[in-house]
Coordinates of C-alpha atoms in Angstrom, one line a residue:
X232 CA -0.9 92.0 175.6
X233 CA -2.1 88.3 174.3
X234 CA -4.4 88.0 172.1
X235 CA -7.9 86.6 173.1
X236 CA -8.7 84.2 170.8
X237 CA -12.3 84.5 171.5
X238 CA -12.4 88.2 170.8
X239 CA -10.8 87.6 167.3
X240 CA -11.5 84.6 165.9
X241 CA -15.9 84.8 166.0
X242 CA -15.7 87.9 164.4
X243 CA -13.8 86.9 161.2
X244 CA -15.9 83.5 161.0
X245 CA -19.2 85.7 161.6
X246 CA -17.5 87.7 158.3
X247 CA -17.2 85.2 156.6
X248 CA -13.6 85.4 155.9
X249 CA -11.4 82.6 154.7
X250 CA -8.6 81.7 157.1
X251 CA -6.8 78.7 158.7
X252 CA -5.1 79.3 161.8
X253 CA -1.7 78.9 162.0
X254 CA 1.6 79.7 164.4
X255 CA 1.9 79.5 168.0
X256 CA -1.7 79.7 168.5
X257 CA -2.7 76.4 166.2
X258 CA 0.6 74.8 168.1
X259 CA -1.3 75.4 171.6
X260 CA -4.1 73.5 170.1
X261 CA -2.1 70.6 169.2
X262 CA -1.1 70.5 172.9
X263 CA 1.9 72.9 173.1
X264 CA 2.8 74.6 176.2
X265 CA 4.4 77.7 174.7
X266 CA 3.1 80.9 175.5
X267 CA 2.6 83.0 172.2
X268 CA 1.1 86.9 172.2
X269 CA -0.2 87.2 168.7
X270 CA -2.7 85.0 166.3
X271 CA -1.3 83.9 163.0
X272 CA -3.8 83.8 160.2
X273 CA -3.0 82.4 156.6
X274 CA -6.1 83.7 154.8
X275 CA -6.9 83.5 151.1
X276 CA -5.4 86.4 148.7
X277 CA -9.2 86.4 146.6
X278 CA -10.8 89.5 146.2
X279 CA -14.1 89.3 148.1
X280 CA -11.9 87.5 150.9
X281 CA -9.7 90.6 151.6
X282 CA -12.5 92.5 151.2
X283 CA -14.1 91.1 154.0
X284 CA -10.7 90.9 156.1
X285 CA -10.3 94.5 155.8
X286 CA -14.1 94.9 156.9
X287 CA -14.1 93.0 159.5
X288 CA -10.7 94.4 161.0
X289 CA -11.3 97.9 161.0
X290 CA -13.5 97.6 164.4
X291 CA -10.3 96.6 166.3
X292 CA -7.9 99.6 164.7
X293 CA -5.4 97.4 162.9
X294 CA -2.0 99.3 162.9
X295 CA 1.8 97.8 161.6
X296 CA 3.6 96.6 164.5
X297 CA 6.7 98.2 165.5
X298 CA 5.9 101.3 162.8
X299 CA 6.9 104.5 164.1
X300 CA 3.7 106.6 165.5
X301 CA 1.5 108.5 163.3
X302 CA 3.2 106.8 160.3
X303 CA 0.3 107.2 157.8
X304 CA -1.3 103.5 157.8
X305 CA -4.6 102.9 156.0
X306 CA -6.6 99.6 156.6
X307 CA -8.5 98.7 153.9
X308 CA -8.9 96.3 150.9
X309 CA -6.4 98.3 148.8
X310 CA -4.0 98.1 151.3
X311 CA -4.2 94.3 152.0
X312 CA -3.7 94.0 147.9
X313 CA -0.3 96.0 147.3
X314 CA 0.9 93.9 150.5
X315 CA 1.3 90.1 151.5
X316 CA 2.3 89.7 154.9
X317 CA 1.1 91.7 157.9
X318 CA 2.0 92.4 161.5
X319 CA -0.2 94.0 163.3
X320 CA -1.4 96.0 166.5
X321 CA -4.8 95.5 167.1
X322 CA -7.1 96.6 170.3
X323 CA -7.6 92.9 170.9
X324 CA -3.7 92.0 170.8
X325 CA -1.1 91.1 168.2
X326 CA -2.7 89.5 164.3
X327 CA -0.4 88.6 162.2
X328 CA -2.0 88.2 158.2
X329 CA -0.4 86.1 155.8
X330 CA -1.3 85.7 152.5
X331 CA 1.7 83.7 152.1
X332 CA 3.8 81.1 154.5
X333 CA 7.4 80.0 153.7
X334 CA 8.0 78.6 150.3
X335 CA 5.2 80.6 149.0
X336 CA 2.4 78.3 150.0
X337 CA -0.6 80.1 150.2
X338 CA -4.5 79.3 151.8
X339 CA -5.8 77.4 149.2
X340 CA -2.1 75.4 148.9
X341 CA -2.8 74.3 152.8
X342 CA -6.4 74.3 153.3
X343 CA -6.4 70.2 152.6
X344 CA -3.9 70.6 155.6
X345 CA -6.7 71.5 157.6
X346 CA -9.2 70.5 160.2
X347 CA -12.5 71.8 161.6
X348 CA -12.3 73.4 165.2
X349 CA -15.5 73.7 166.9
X350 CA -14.5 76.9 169.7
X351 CA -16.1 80.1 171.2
X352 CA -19.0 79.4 169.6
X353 CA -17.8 79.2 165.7
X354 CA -15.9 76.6 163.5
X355 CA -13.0 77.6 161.7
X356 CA -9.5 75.6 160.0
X357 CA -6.6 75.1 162.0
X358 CA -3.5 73.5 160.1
X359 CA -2.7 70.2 161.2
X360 CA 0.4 69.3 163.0
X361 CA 2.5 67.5 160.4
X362 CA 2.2 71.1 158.3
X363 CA 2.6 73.1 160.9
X364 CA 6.2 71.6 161.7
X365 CA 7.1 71.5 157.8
X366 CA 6.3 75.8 157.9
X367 CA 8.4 76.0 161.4
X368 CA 11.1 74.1 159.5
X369 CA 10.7 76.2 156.3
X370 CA 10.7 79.3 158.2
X371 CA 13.7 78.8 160.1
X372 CA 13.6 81.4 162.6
X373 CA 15.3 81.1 166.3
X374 CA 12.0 81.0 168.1
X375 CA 10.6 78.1 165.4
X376 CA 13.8 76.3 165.9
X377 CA 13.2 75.8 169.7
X378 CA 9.0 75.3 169.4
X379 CA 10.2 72.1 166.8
X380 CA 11.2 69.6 169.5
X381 CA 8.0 69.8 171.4
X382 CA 6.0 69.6 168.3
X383 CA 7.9 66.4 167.3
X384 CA 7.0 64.7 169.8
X385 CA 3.9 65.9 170.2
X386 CA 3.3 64.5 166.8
X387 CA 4.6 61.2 167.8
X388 CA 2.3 61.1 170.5
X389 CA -0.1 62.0 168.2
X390 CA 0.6 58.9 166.0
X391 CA 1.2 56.0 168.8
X392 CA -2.8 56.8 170.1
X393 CA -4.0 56.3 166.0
X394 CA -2.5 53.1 166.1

């Protein structure tokens, strides 16, 4: 199942919680045409922040994706701590959490490399697209790999109508 956008994003500003969105999603809003399944969040590692990221979570059952069933799993503030990086399940779709991207970069590290989105009725941070290809290239993965070309030139495009 995709993720809805507007069933996840609202509730996390409306929380309060600190976040810039990231991945395939914050490619789509640059004008990609991938199809992506999951959000991917970097939100900041400070105390009151996971609090509230644990809080406002819990309505939409947050489980580890791809952990056997019934593997004990406990979302809370605690658990967000002890870890970094999450994949989850989630009755609205896939959420992927991370408190850090690749070369350990972490929210308050990117957040210049942001911009205001006005969208389902919120505003939130979405990384812009020159960072958003340097964490695809830092990552490295097969399916980053292949999204890079079309974010190239949709960066080019991008700077031809600035100048």
């Amino acid at each position: 199942m995709a993720v809805d956008l507007a069933q996840i994003i609202p509730p996390l500003v409306s929380a309060k919680v600190d976040f810039i969105l990231i991945g395939g999603m914050a490619a789509i809003l640059h004008g990609s045409a991938r199809v992506t399944f999951d959000v991917d969040l970097l939100y900041s590692r400070s105390d009151e922040n996971i609090q509230r990221l644990a809080t406002a979570l819990v309505p939409y059952q947050p489980y580890l994706r791809d952990a056997p069933a019934g593997l004990p799993f406990a979302w809370d503030a605690k658990t967000i701590r002890r870890g970094v990086n999450f994949t989850l399940t989630t009755s609205v779709g896939g959420v992927d959490l991370f408190g850090e991207v690749a070369r350990g970069e972490t929210y308050q590290d990117l957040l210049a490399h942001s911009f205001d989105v006005d969208a389902f009725g919120v505003c939130f941070k979405c990384i812009d697209l020159p960072t958003l290809i340097r964490i695809k290239e830092a990552a490295d993965r097969p399916k980053d790999r292949e999204a890079l070309a079309e974010l190239r030139v949709l960066l080019e495009e991008s700077e031809k109508k600035q100048v």
